[in-house]
mmCIF file with all atom_site columns, C-alpha atoms in Angstrom:
data_model
loop_
_atom_site.group_PDB
_atom_site.id
_atom_site.type_symbol
_atom_site.label_atom_id
_atom_site.label_alt_id
_atom_site.label_comp_id
_atom_site.label_asym_id
_atom_site.label_entity_id
_atom_site.label_seq_id
_atom_site.pdbx_PDB_ins_code
_atom_site.Cartn_x
_atom_site.Cartn_y
_atom_site.Cartn_z
_atom_site.occupancy
_atom_site.B_iso_or_equiv
_atom_site.pdbx_formal_charge
_atom_site.auth_seq_id
_atom_site.auth_comp_id
_atom_site.auth_asym_id
_atom_site.auth_atom_id
_atom_site.pdbx_PDB_model_num
ATOM 1   C CA . ASP A 1 1   ? 48.719 96.039  151.305 1.00 65.00 ? 269 ASP A CA 1
ATOM 2   C CA . ALA A 1 2   ? 46.774 93.011  152.416 1.00 84.00 ? 270 ALA A CA 1
ATOM 3   C CA . GLY A 1 3   ? 46.601 92.441  156.120 1.00 95.00 ? 271 GLY A CA 1
ATOM 4   C CA . VAL A 1 4   ? 46.579 89.124  157.913 1.00 98.00 ? 272 VAL A CA 1
ATOM 5   C CA . ILE A 1 5   ? 44.155 86.762  156.219 1.00 98.00 ? 273 ILE A CA 1
ATOM 6   C CA . GLN A 1 6   ? 42.294 84.031  158.070 1.00 98.00 ? 274 GLN A CA 1
ATOM 7   C CA . SER A 1 7   ? 39.907 81.363  156.902 1.00 97.00 ? 275 SER A CA 1
ATOM 8   C CA . PRO A 1 8   ? 37.273 80.318  157.462 1.00 98.00 ? 276 PRO A CA 1
ATOM 9   C CA . ARG A 1 9   ? 35.657 83.299  159.190 1.00 98.00 ? 277 ARG A CA 1
ATOM 10  C CA . HIS A 1 10  ? 33.057 81.101  160.826 1.00 98.00 ? 278 HIS A CA 1
ATOM 11  C CA . GLU A 1 11  ? 33.129 77.405  161.544 1.00 97.00 ? 279 GLU A CA 1
ATOM 12  C CA . VAL A 1 12  ? 30.401 75.305  163.096 1.00 98.00 ? 280 VAL A CA 1
ATOM 13  C CA . THR A 1 13  ? 31.213 71.693  163.736 1.00 97.00 ? 281 THR A CA 1
ATOM 14  C CA . GLU A 1 14  ? 30.116 68.789  165.850 1.00 97.00 ? 282 GLU A CA 1
ATOM 15  C CA . MET A 1 15  ? 32.041 67.466  168.804 1.00 97.00 ? 283 MET A CA 1
ATOM 16  C CA . GLY A 1 16  ? 34.654 64.975  167.760 1.00 97.00 ? 284 GLY A CA 1
ATOM 17  C CA . GLN A 1 17  ? 35.257 66.431  164.329 1.00 97.00 ? 285 GLN A CA 1
ATOM 18  C CA . GLU A 1 18  ? 38.575 67.767  163.122 1.00 97.00 ? 286 GLU A CA 1
ATOM 19  C CA . VAL A 1 19  ? 38.849 71.521  162.640 1.00 98.00 ? 287 VAL A CA 1
ATOM 20  C CA . THR A 1 20  ? 41.557 73.296  160.661 1.00 98.00 ? 288 THR A CA 1
ATOM 21  C CA . LEU A 1 21  ? 42.036 77.030  160.824 1.00 98.00 ? 289 LEU A CA 1
ATOM 22  C CA . ARG A 1 22  ? 44.235 78.825  158.313 1.00 98.00 ? 290 ARG A CA 1
ATOM 23  C CA . CYS A 1 23  ? 46.304 81.974  158.375 1.00 98.00 ? 291 CYS A CA 1
ATOM 24  C CA . LYS A 1 24  ? 48.328 83.981  155.887 1.00 98.00 ? 292 LYS A CA 1
ATOM 25  C CA . PRO A 1 25  ? 50.547 86.550  157.622 1.00 97.00 ? 293 PRO A CA 1
ATOM 26  C CA . ILE A 1 26  ? 51.523 89.944  156.257 1.00 95.00 ? 294 ILE A CA 1
ATOM 27  C CA . SER A 1 27  ? 54.208 89.511  153.640 1.00 94.00 ? 295 SER A CA 1
ATOM 28  C CA . GLY A 1 28  ? 57.680 89.989  155.078 1.00 92.00 ? 296 GLY A CA 1
ATOM 29  C CA . HIS A 1 29  ? 56.680 89.493  158.694 1.00 93.00 ? 297 HIS A CA 1
ATOM 30  C CA . ASP A 1 30  ? 58.852 87.028  160.603 1.00 92.00 ? 298 ASP A CA 1
ATOM 31  C CA . TYR A 1 31  ? 56.637 86.290  163.601 1.00 94.00 ? 299 TYR A CA 1
ATOM 32  C CA . LEU A 1 32  ? 53.267 84.585  163.575 1.00 97.00 ? 300 LEU A CA 1
ATOM 33  C CA . PHE A 1 33  ? 50.990 84.183  166.594 1.00 97.00 ? 301 PHE A CA 1
ATOM 34  C CA . TRP A 1 34  ? 47.858 82.157  167.262 1.00 98.00 ? 302 TRP A CA 1
ATOM 35  C CA . TYR A 1 35  ? 45.508 83.476  169.961 1.00 98.00 ? 303 TYR A CA 1
ATOM 36  C CA . ARG A 1 36  ? 42.207 82.335  171.375 1.00 98.00 ? 304 ARG A CA 1
ATOM 37  C CA . GLN A 1 37  ? 39.701 84.752  172.885 1.00 97.00 ? 305 GLN A CA 1
ATOM 38  C CA . THR A 1 38  ? 36.776 83.965  175.158 1.00 95.00 ? 306 THR A CA 1
ATOM 39  C CA . MET A 1 39  ? 34.761 86.088  177.539 1.00 91.00 ? 307 MET A CA 1
ATOM 40  C CA . MET A 1 40  ? 35.951 84.016  180.469 1.00 90.00 ? 308 MET A CA 1
ATOM 41  C CA . ARG A 1 41  ? 39.683 83.932  179.734 1.00 90.00 ? 309 ARG A CA 1
ATOM 42  C CA . GLY A 1 42  ? 40.264 86.936  177.507 1.00 91.00 ? 310 GLY A CA 1
ATOM 43  C CA . LEU A 1 43  ? 42.976 86.830  174.853 1.00 95.00 ? 311 LEU A CA 1
ATOM 44  C CA . GLU A 1 44  ? 45.269 83.834  175.282 1.00 94.00 ? 312 GLU A CA 1
ATOM 45  C CA . LEU A 1 45  ? 48.432 83.135  173.323 1.00 96.00 ? 313 LEU A CA 1
ATOM 46  C CA . LEU A 1 46  ? 48.422 79.554  172.088 1.00 97.00 ? 314 LEU A CA 1
ATOM 47  C CA . ILE A 1 47  ? 51.650 79.324  170.100 1.00 97.00 ? 315 ILE A CA 1
ATOM 48  C CA . TYR A 1 48  ? 53.997 81.511  168.126 1.00 96.00 ? 316 TYR A CA 1
ATOM 49  C CA . PHE A 1 49  ? 56.536 81.035  165.362 1.00 96.00 ? 317 PHE A CA 1
ATOM 50  C CA . ASN A 1 50  ? 59.659 82.873  164.322 1.00 94.00 ? 318 ASN A CA 1
ATOM 51  C CA . ASN A 1 51  ? 60.840 82.298  160.759 1.00 94.00 ? 319 ASN A CA 1
ATOM 52  C CA . ASN A 1 52  ? 58.485 79.301  160.530 1.00 95.00 ? 320 ASN A CA 1
ATOM 53  C CA . VAL A 1 53  ? 59.926 77.657  163.662 1.00 96.00 ? 321 VAL A CA 1
ATOM 54  C CA . PRO A 1 54  ? 57.695 77.191  166.731 1.00 96.00 ? 322 PRO A CA 1
ATOM 55  C CA . ILE A 1 55  ? 59.147 79.159  169.631 1.00 94.00 ? 323 ILE A CA 1
ATOM 56  C CA . ASP A 1 56  ? 56.685 78.637  172.437 1.00 94.00 ? 324 ASP A CA 1
ATOM 57  C CA . ASP A 1 57  ? 53.696 76.305  172.429 1.00 94.00 ? 325 ASP A CA 1
ATOM 58  C CA . SER A 1 58  ? 53.117 76.339  176.178 1.00 93.00 ? 326 SER A CA 1
ATOM 59  C CA . GLY A 1 59  ? 49.734 77.981  175.653 1.00 93.00 ? 327 GLY A CA 1
ATOM 60  C CA . MET A 1 60  ? 48.371 75.093  173.601 1.00 95.00 ? 328 MET A CA 1
ATOM 61  C CA . PRO A 1 61  ? 45.716 73.691  175.913 1.00 88.00 ? 329 PRO A CA 1
ATOM 62  C CA . GLU A 1 62  ? 45.985 70.011  175.074 1.00 86.00 ? 330 GLU A CA 1
ATOM 63  C CA . ASP A 1 63  ? 47.460 67.502  172.682 1.00 91.00 ? 331 ASP A CA 1
ATOM 64  C CA . ARG A 1 64  ? 44.283 67.868  170.672 1.00 96.00 ? 332 ARG A CA 1
ATOM 65  C CA . PHE A 1 65  ? 45.708 71.166  169.418 1.00 97.00 ? 333 PHE A CA 1
ATOM 66  C CA . SER A 1 66  ? 48.526 71.332  166.896 1.00 97.00 ? 334 SER A CA 1
ATOM 67  C CA . ALA A 1 67  ? 49.956 74.088  164.720 1.00 98.00 ? 335 ALA A CA 1
ATOM 68  C CA . LYS A 1 68  ? 52.246 74.141  161.731 1.00 97.00 ? 336 LYS A CA 1
ATOM 69  C CA . MET A 1 69  ? 53.935 76.744  159.610 1.00 98.00 ? 337 MET A CA 1
ATOM 70  C CA . PRO A 1 70  ? 55.261 75.006  156.503 1.00 97.00 ? 338 PRO A CA 1
ATOM 71  C CA . ASN A 1 71  ? 56.399 78.263  154.895 1.00 95.00 ? 339 ASN A CA 1
ATOM 72  C CA . ALA A 1 72  ? 56.561 81.998  155.534 1.00 95.00 ? 340 ALA A CA 1
ATOM 73  C CA . SER A 1 73  ? 53.147 82.675  154.068 1.00 96.00 ? 341 SER A CA 1
ATOM 74  C CA . PHE A 1 74  ? 50.955 80.007  155.618 1.00 97.00 ? 342 PHE A CA 1
ATOM 75  C CA . SER A 1 75  ? 50.086 78.507  158.978 1.00 98.00 ? 343 SER A CA 1
ATOM 76  C CA . THR A 1 76  ? 47.423 76.134  160.269 1.00 98.00 ? 344 THR A CA 1
ATOM 77  C CA . LEU A 1 77  ? 45.934 75.460  163.669 1.00 98.00 ? 345 LEU A CA 1
ATOM 78  C CA . LYS A 1 78  ? 44.270 72.089  163.961 1.00 98.00 ? 346 LYS A CA 1
ATOM 79  C CA . ILE A 1 79  ? 41.980 70.747  166.657 1.00 97.00 ? 347 ILE A CA 1
ATOM 80  C CA . GLN A 1 80  ? 41.372 67.015  166.644 1.00 97.00 ? 348 GLN A CA 1
ATOM 81  C CA . PRO A 1 81  ? 39.014 65.939  168.102 1.00 96.00 ? 349 PRO A CA 1
ATOM 82  C CA . SER A 1 82  ? 37.092 69.148  168.792 1.00 97.00 ? 350 SER A CA 1
ATOM 83  C CA . GLU A 1 83  ? 35.088 69.669  171.985 1.00 97.00 ? 351 GLU A CA 1
ATOM 84  C CA . PRO A 1 84  ? 32.397 72.218  172.923 1.00 97.00 ? 352 PRO A CA 1
ATOM 85  C CA . ARG A 1 85  ? 34.829 73.993  175.265 1.00 96.00 ? 353 ARG A CA 1
ATOM 86  C CA . ASP A 1 86  ? 36.975 74.830  172.225 1.00 97.00 ? 354 ASP A CA 1
ATOM 87  C CA . SER A 1 87  ? 34.294 77.260  171.079 1.00 97.00 ? 355 SER A CA 1
ATOM 88  C CA . ALA A 1 88  ? 35.970 80.660  170.870 1.00 98.00 ? 356 ALA A CA 1
ATOM 89  C CA . VAL A 1 89  ? 37.315 83.223  168.458 1.00 98.00 ? 357 VAL A CA 1
ATOM 90  C CA . TYR A 1 90  ? 40.737 82.290  167.154 1.00 98.00 ? 358 TYR A CA 1
ATOM 91  C CA . PHE A 1 91  ? 42.993 85.082  165.963 1.00 98.00 ? 359 PHE A CA 1
ATOM 92  C CA . CYS A 1 92  ? 46.168 84.951  163.968 1.00 98.00 ? 360 CYS A CA 1
ATOM 93  C CA . ALA A 1 93  ? 48.586 87.876  164.201 1.00 97.00 ? 361 ALA A CA 1
ATOM 94  C CA . SER A 1 94  ? 51.923 88.671  162.628 1.00 96.00 ? 362 SER A CA 1
ATOM 95  C CA . SER A 1 95  ? 54.765 91.072  163.279 1.00 93.00 ? 363 SER A CA 1
ATOM 96  C CA . LEU A 1 96  ? 58.151 92.133  162.005 1.00 90.00 ? 364 LEU A CA 1
ATOM 97  C CA . LEU A 1 97  ? 60.575 92.383  164.870 1.00 83.00 ? 365 LEU A CA 1
ATOM 98  C CA . SER A 1 98  ? 62.759 95.473  164.709 1.00 76.00 ? 366 SER A CA 1
ATOM 99  C CA . LEU A 1 99  ? 65.180 96.854  167.311 1.00 64.00 ? 367 LEU A CA 1
ATOM 100 C CA . ILE A 1 100 ? 62.429 98.053  169.610 1.00 64.00 ? 368 ILE A CA 1
ATOM 101 C CA . SER A 1 101 ? 59.125 97.469  167.905 1.00 77.00 ? 369 SER A CA 1
ATOM 102 C CA . TYR A 1 102 ? 56.946 94.479  168.542 1.00 83.00 ? 370 TYR A CA 1
ATOM 103 C CA . GLU A 1 103 ? 53.877 95.763  166.719 1.00 91.00 ? 371 GLU A CA 1
ATOM 104 C CA . GLN A 1 104 ? 51.477 92.928  166.025 1.00 94.00 ? 372 GLN A CA 1
ATOM 105 C CA . TYR A 1 105 ? 48.702 93.024  163.452 1.00 95.00 ? 373 TYR A CA 1
ATOM 106 C CA . PHE A 1 106 ? 45.683 90.824  163.844 1.00 97.00 ? 374 PHE A CA 1
ATOM 107 C CA . GLY A 1 107 ? 43.605 89.007  161.298 1.00 98.00 ? 375 GLY A CA 1
ATOM 108 C CA . PRO A 1 108 ? 39.793 89.162  161.375 1.00 98.00 ? 376 PRO A CA 1
ATOM 109 C CA . GLY A 1 109 ? 39.541 85.944  163.371 1.00 98.00 ? 377 GLY A CA 1
ATOM 110 C CA . THR A 1 110 ? 37.726 82.651  163.023 1.00 98.00 ? 378 THR A CA 1
ATOM 111 C CA . ARG A 1 111 ? 34.655 82.182  165.184 1.00 98.00 ? 379 ARG A CA 1
ATOM 112 C CA . LEU A 1 112 ? 34.507 78.494  166.069 1.00 98.00 ? 380 LEU A CA 1
ATOM 113 C CA . THR A 1 113 ? 31.409 76.869  167.457 1.00 98.00 ? 381 THR A CA 1
ATOM 114 C CA . VAL A 1 114 ? 31.554 73.225  168.496 1.00 98.00 ? 382 VAL A CA 1
ATOM 115 C CA . THR A 1 115 ? 28.179 71.658  169.226 1.00 97.00 ? 383 THR A CA 1
ATOM 116 C CA . GLN B 2 1   ? 51.396 88.729  189.668 1.00 70.00 ? 95  GLN B CA 1
ATOM 117 C CA . LYS B 2 2   ? 50.082 89.112  186.150 1.00 82.00 ? 96  LYS B CA 1
ATOM 118 C CA . GLU B 2 3   ? 52.353 90.487  183.467 1.00 89.00 ? 97  GLU B CA 1
ATOM 119 C CA . VAL B 2 4   ? 49.903 93.222  182.504 1.00 94.00 ? 98  VAL B CA 1
ATOM 120 C CA . GLU B 2 5   ? 46.996 94.496  184.556 1.00 94.00 ? 99  GLU B CA 1
ATOM 121 C CA . GLN B 2 6   ? 44.209 96.827  183.560 1.00 94.00 ? 100 GLN B CA 1
ATOM 122 C CA . ASN B 2 7   ? 41.169 98.195  185.306 1.00 84.00 ? 101 ASN B CA 1
ATOM 123 C CA . SER B 2 8   ? 38.452 95.876  184.095 1.00 76.00 ? 102 SER B CA 1
ATOM 124 C CA . GLY B 2 9   ? 35.858 98.622  184.020 1.00 82.00 ? 103 GLY B CA 1
ATOM 125 C CA . PRO B 2 10  ? 33.469 99.123  182.520 1.00 93.00 ? 104 PRO B CA 1
ATOM 126 C CA . LEU B 2 11  ? 34.293 102.794 182.139 1.00 96.00 ? 105 LEU B CA 1
ATOM 127 C CA . SER B 2 12  ? 31.477 105.078 181.119 1.00 97.00 ? 106 SER B CA 1
ATOM 128 C CA . VAL B 2 13  ? 31.980 108.725 180.111 1.00 97.00 ? 107 VAL B CA 1
ATOM 129 C CA . PRO B 2 14  ? 29.786 111.322 178.426 1.00 97.00 ? 108 PRO B CA 1
ATOM 130 C CA . GLU B 2 15  ? 30.475 112.479 174.900 1.00 97.00 ? 109 GLU B CA 1
ATOM 131 C CA . GLY B 2 16  ? 33.120 115.197 174.849 1.00 97.00 ? 110 GLY B CA 1
ATOM 132 C CA . ALA B 2 17  ? 34.765 114.118 178.097 1.00 97.00 ? 111 ALA B CA 1
ATOM 133 C CA . ILE B 2 18  ? 38.277 112.751 178.597 1.00 97.00 ? 112 ILE B CA 1
ATOM 134 C CA . ALA B 2 19  ? 38.486 108.987 179.014 1.00 97.00 ? 113 ALA B CA 1
ATOM 135 C CA . SER B 2 20  ? 41.478 107.710 180.981 1.00 97.00 ? 114 SER B CA 1
ATOM 136 C CA . LEU B 2 21  ? 42.575 104.092 180.665 1.00 97.00 ? 115 LEU B CA 1
ATOM 137 C CA . ASN B 2 22  ? 45.311 102.671 182.859 1.00 96.00 ? 116 ASN B CA 1
ATOM 138 C CA . CYS B 2 23  ? 47.703 99.764  182.710 1.00 96.00 ? 117 CYS B CA 1
ATOM 139 C CA . THR B 2 24  ? 50.501 98.450  184.915 1.00 97.00 ? 118 THR B CA 1
ATOM 140 C CA . TYR B 2 25  ? 53.129 95.876  183.997 1.00 96.00 ? 119 TYR B CA 1
ATOM 141 C CA . SER B 2 26  ? 55.472 93.682  185.988 1.00 94.00 ? 120 SER B CA 1
ATOM 142 C CA . ASP B 2 27  ? 58.699 93.395  183.978 1.00 92.00 ? 121 ASP B CA 1
ATOM 143 C CA . ARG B 2 28  ? 61.132 96.282  184.414 1.00 91.00 ? 122 ARG B CA 1
ATOM 144 C CA . GLY B 2 29  ? 62.895 95.183  181.227 1.00 89.00 ? 123 GLY B CA 1
ATOM 145 C CA . SER B 2 30  ? 59.879 96.003  179.063 1.00 91.00 ? 124 SER B CA 1
ATOM 146 C CA . GLN B 2 31  ? 60.600 98.453  176.275 1.00 89.00 ? 125 GLN B CA 1
ATOM 147 C CA . SER B 2 32  ? 57.595 98.436  173.945 1.00 91.00 ? 126 SER B CA 1
ATOM 148 C CA . PHE B 2 33  ? 54.065 99.395  174.942 1.00 94.00 ? 127 PHE B CA 1
ATOM 149 C CA . PHE B 2 34  ? 50.914 99.319  172.870 1.00 96.00 ? 128 PHE B CA 1
ATOM 150 C CA . TRP B 2 35  ? 47.243 100.122 173.013 1.00 97.00 ? 129 TRP B CA 1
ATOM 151 C CA . TYR B 2 36  ? 44.809 98.114  170.932 1.00 98.00 ? 130 TYR B CA 1
ATOM 152 C CA . ARG B 2 37  ? 41.162 98.919  170.371 1.00 98.00 ? 131 ARG B CA 1
ATOM 153 C CA . GLN B 2 38  ? 38.685 96.090  169.886 1.00 98.00 ? 132 GLN B CA 1
ATOM 154 C CA . TYR B 2 39  ? 35.149 96.715  168.783 1.00 98.00 ? 133 TYR B CA 1
ATOM 155 C CA . SER B 2 40  ? 32.588 94.078  169.656 1.00 96.00 ? 134 SER B CA 1
ATOM 156 C CA . GLY B 2 41  ? 32.862 91.165  167.259 1.00 95.00 ? 135 GLY B CA 1
ATOM 157 C CA . LYS B 2 42  ? 36.024 92.504  165.641 1.00 97.00 ? 136 LYS B CA 1
ATOM 158 C CA . SER B 2 43  ? 39.738 91.878  165.998 1.00 98.00 ? 137 SER B CA 1
ATOM 159 C CA . PRO B 2 44  ? 42.157 94.005  168.038 1.00 98.00 ? 138 PRO B CA 1
ATOM 160 C CA . GLU B 2 45  ? 43.418 97.031  166.134 1.00 97.00 ? 139 GLU B CA 1
ATOM 161 C CA . LEU B 2 46  ? 46.694 98.753  167.007 1.00 96.00 ? 140 LEU B CA 1
ATOM 162 C CA . ILE B 2 47  ? 46.054 102.422 167.775 1.00 96.00 ? 141 ILE B CA 1
ATOM 163 C CA . MET B 2 48  ? 49.080 103.632 169.755 1.00 96.00 ? 142 MET B CA 1
ATOM 164 C CA . SER B 2 49  ? 52.628 102.579 170.490 1.00 95.00 ? 143 SER B CA 1
ATOM 165 C CA . ILE B 2 50  ? 55.056 104.204 172.899 1.00 95.00 ? 144 ILE B CA 1
ATOM 166 C CA . TYR B 2 51  ? 58.663 103.383 173.703 1.00 93.00 ? 145 TYR B CA 1
ATOM 167 C CA . SER B 2 52  ? 60.020 106.307 175.756 1.00 92.00 ? 146 SER B CA 1
ATOM 168 C CA . ASN B 2 53  ? 58.996 107.899 179.008 1.00 95.00 ? 147 ASN B CA 1
ATOM 169 C CA . GLY B 2 54  ? 56.593 110.776 178.619 1.00 96.00 ? 148 GLY B CA 1
ATOM 170 C CA . ASP B 2 55  ? 53.657 111.530 176.393 1.00 96.00 ? 149 ASP B CA 1
ATOM 171 C CA . LYS B 2 56  ? 52.943 110.653 172.789 1.00 97.00 ? 150 LYS B CA 1
ATOM 172 C CA . GLU B 2 57  ? 50.033 112.333 171.070 1.00 97.00 ? 151 GLU B CA 1
ATOM 173 C CA . ASP B 2 58  ? 48.149 111.212 167.988 1.00 96.00 ? 152 ASP B CA 1
ATOM 174 C CA . GLY B 2 59  ? 45.027 113.189 167.266 1.00 97.00 ? 153 GLY B CA 1
ATOM 175 C CA . ARG B 2 60  ? 42.631 112.793 170.171 1.00 97.00 ? 154 ARG B CA 1
ATOM 176 C CA . PHE B 2 61  ? 44.730 110.016 171.681 1.00 98.00 ? 155 PHE B CA 1
ATOM 177 C CA . THR B 2 62  ? 47.636 110.480 174.100 1.00 98.00 ? 156 THR B CA 1
ATOM 178 C CA . ALA B 2 63  ? 49.707 107.617 175.444 1.00 97.00 ? 157 ALA B CA 1
ATOM 179 C CA . GLN B 2 64  ? 51.664 108.217 178.618 1.00 97.00 ? 158 GLN B CA 1
ATOM 180 C CA . LEU B 2 65  ? 54.544 106.067 179.857 1.00 97.00 ? 159 LEU B CA 1
ATOM 181 C CA . ASN B 2 66  ? 56.254 106.061 183.232 1.00 96.00 ? 160 ASN B CA 1
ATOM 182 C CA . LYS B 2 67  ? 58.819 103.277 183.358 1.00 95.00 ? 161 LYS B CA 1
ATOM 183 C CA . ALA B 2 68  ? 59.854 104.033 186.935 1.00 95.00 ? 162 ALA B CA 1
ATOM 184 C CA . SER B 2 69  ? 56.311 103.397 188.089 1.00 95.00 ? 163 SER B CA 1
ATOM 185 C CA . GLN B 2 70  ? 55.750 100.654 185.469 1.00 96.00 ? 164 GLN B CA 1
ATOM 186 C CA . TYR B 2 71  ? 52.646 102.415 184.326 1.00 95.00 ? 165 TYR B CA 1
ATOM 187 C CA . VAL B 2 72  ? 51.204 103.244 180.932 1.00 97.00 ? 166 VAL B CA 1
ATOM 188 C CA . SER B 2 73  ? 47.978 105.057 180.203 1.00 97.00 ? 167 SER B CA 1
ATOM 189 C CA . LEU B 2 74  ? 45.808 106.118 177.304 1.00 98.00 ? 168 LEU B CA 1
ATOM 190 C CA . LEU B 2 75  ? 43.861 109.358 177.306 1.00 98.00 ? 169 LEU B CA 1
ATOM 191 C CA . ILE B 2 76  ? 41.087 109.933 174.808 1.00 98.00 ? 170 ILE B CA 1
ATOM 192 C CA . ARG B 2 77  ? 40.114 113.585 174.525 1.00 98.00 ? 171 ARG B CA 1
ATOM 193 C CA . ASP B 2 78  ? 36.743 114.737 173.249 1.00 98.00 ? 172 ASP B CA 1
ATOM 194 C CA . SER B 2 79  ? 35.410 111.192 173.529 1.00 98.00 ? 173 SER B CA 1
ATOM 195 C CA . GLN B 2 80  ? 32.931 110.128 170.883 1.00 97.00 ? 174 GLN B CA 1
ATOM 196 C CA . PRO B 2 81  ? 30.350 107.325 170.897 1.00 97.00 ? 175 PRO B CA 1
ATOM 197 C CA . SER B 2 82  ? 32.469 105.698 168.170 1.00 97.00 ? 176 SER B CA 1
ATOM 198 C CA . ASP B 2 83  ? 35.248 105.306 170.765 1.00 98.00 ? 177 ASP B CA 1
ATOM 199 C CA . SER B 2 84  ? 33.074 102.799 172.630 1.00 98.00 ? 178 SER B CA 1
ATOM 200 C CA . ALA B 2 85  ? 35.120 99.595  172.568 1.00 98.00 ? 179 ALA B CA 1
ATOM 201 C CA . THR B 2 86  ? 37.403 97.448  174.672 1.00 97.00 ? 180 THR B CA 1
ATOM 202 C CA . TYR B 2 87  ? 40.948 98.780  174.965 1.00 98.00 ? 181 TYR B CA 1
ATOM 203 C CA . LEU B 2 88  ? 43.763 96.291  175.409 1.00 97.00 ? 182 LEU B CA 1
ATOM 204 C CA . CYS B 2 89  ? 47.167 97.186  176.811 1.00 97.00 ? 183 CYS B CA 1
ATOM 205 C CA . ALA B 2 90  ? 50.094 95.119  175.485 1.00 96.00 ? 184 ALA B CA 1
ATOM 206 C CA . VAL B 2 91  ? 53.696 95.049  176.643 1.00 94.00 ? 185 VAL B CA 1
ATOM 207 C CA . ASN B 2 92  ? 56.801 93.172  175.591 1.00 90.00 ? 186 ASN B CA 1
ATOM 208 C CA . ARG B 2 93  ? 59.031 91.426  178.086 1.00 85.00 ? 187 ARG B CA 1
ATOM 209 C CA . GLY B 2 94  ? 62.726 92.156  178.099 1.00 78.00 ? 188 GLY B CA 1
ATOM 210 C CA . SER B 2 95  ? 63.718 88.496  178.156 1.00 78.00 ? 189 SER B CA 1
ATOM 211 C CA . THR B 2 96  ? 61.312 87.252  175.498 1.00 82.00 ? 190 THR B CA 1
ATOM 212 C CA . LEU B 2 97  ? 61.821 88.269  171.882 1.00 78.00 ? 191 LEU B CA 1
ATOM 213 C CA . GLY B 2 98  ? 58.805 88.864  169.709 1.00 84.00 ? 192 GLY B CA 1
ATOM 214 C CA . ARG B 2 99  ? 56.006 88.140  172.119 1.00 90.00 ? 193 ARG B CA 1
ATOM 215 C CA . LEU B 2 100 ? 53.565 90.665  173.593 1.00 92.00 ? 194 LEU B CA 1
ATOM 216 C CA . TYR B 2 101 ? 51.686 90.240  176.849 1.00 94.00 ? 195 TYR B CA 1
ATOM 217 C CA . PHE B 2 102 ? 48.114 91.501  176.819 1.00 95.00 ? 196 PHE B CA 1
ATOM 218 C CA . GLY B 2 103 ? 45.932 92.772  179.621 1.00 95.00 ? 197 GLY B CA 1
ATOM 219 C CA . ARG B 2 104 ? 42.312 91.672  179.936 1.00 94.00 ? 198 ARG B CA 1
ATOM 220 C CA . GLY B 2 105 ? 41.127 94.986  178.533 1.00 95.00 ? 199 GLY B CA 1
ATOM 221 C CA . THR B 2 106 ? 38.965 97.853  179.740 1.00 96.00 ? 200 THR B CA 1
ATOM 222 C CA . GLN B 2 107 ? 35.522 98.275  178.247 1.00 96.00 ? 201 GLN B CA 1
ATOM 223 C CA . LEU B 2 108 ? 34.757 101.913 177.463 1.00 97.00 ? 202 LEU B CA 1
ATOM 224 C CA . THR B 2 109 ? 31.302 103.275 176.771 1.00 97.00 ? 203 THR B CA 1
ATOM 225 C CA . VAL B 2 110 ? 30.849 106.855 175.586 1.00 97.00 ? 204 VAL B CA 1
ATOM 226 C CA . TRP B 2 111 ? 27.258 107.960 175.890 1.00 96.00 ? 205 TRP B CA 1
ATOM 227 C CA . PRO B 2 112 ? 25.751 110.803 173.871 1.00 93.00 ? 206 PRO B CA 1
#
């Protein structure tokens, strides 16, 4: 079975440009998470969805960040305009919530560099 | 107080030794506990989950949970250089469906 798919794997852009990151969760999973990881701050949860509905976006750093999940198999994270401090690895993860299990599976990540 | 705390390390052990990684959590309502392994430049990979007090063994890995002490640990027996990675502890919170809370991770180096 295919795991979580993310694209692009690497993105280099100039400050001020719009960046769109894409994620396809594991089929059948009902939760989707966007994380950002840096050496300084570790793994941070940005936003997560349940059945395509945003549940908690309190981790989104600024209004420059937005995320959508138009259907169960696709989500985007957009940064507009991008800034050098947005440089990080962005991970998408998905899970299927059962009675006790919250197992999350991560995609390979998108390494974003903003110059 | 952070939701999940780990010894930041780095932890360095010789090949063949037992590596012990520790994690504490703040919410007594937590029910699901996970260990993820993250190699440098890669994404976190789920390696162990534990839901009940006691030990759970999977090959060379043993997860230990003590809910009374709000403590979860990961033991790696017969450590190998290929075990060198950062290990992330993740815990759910009783009041928040779906979400996991991650520690900062412990960097483990196994030297030959």
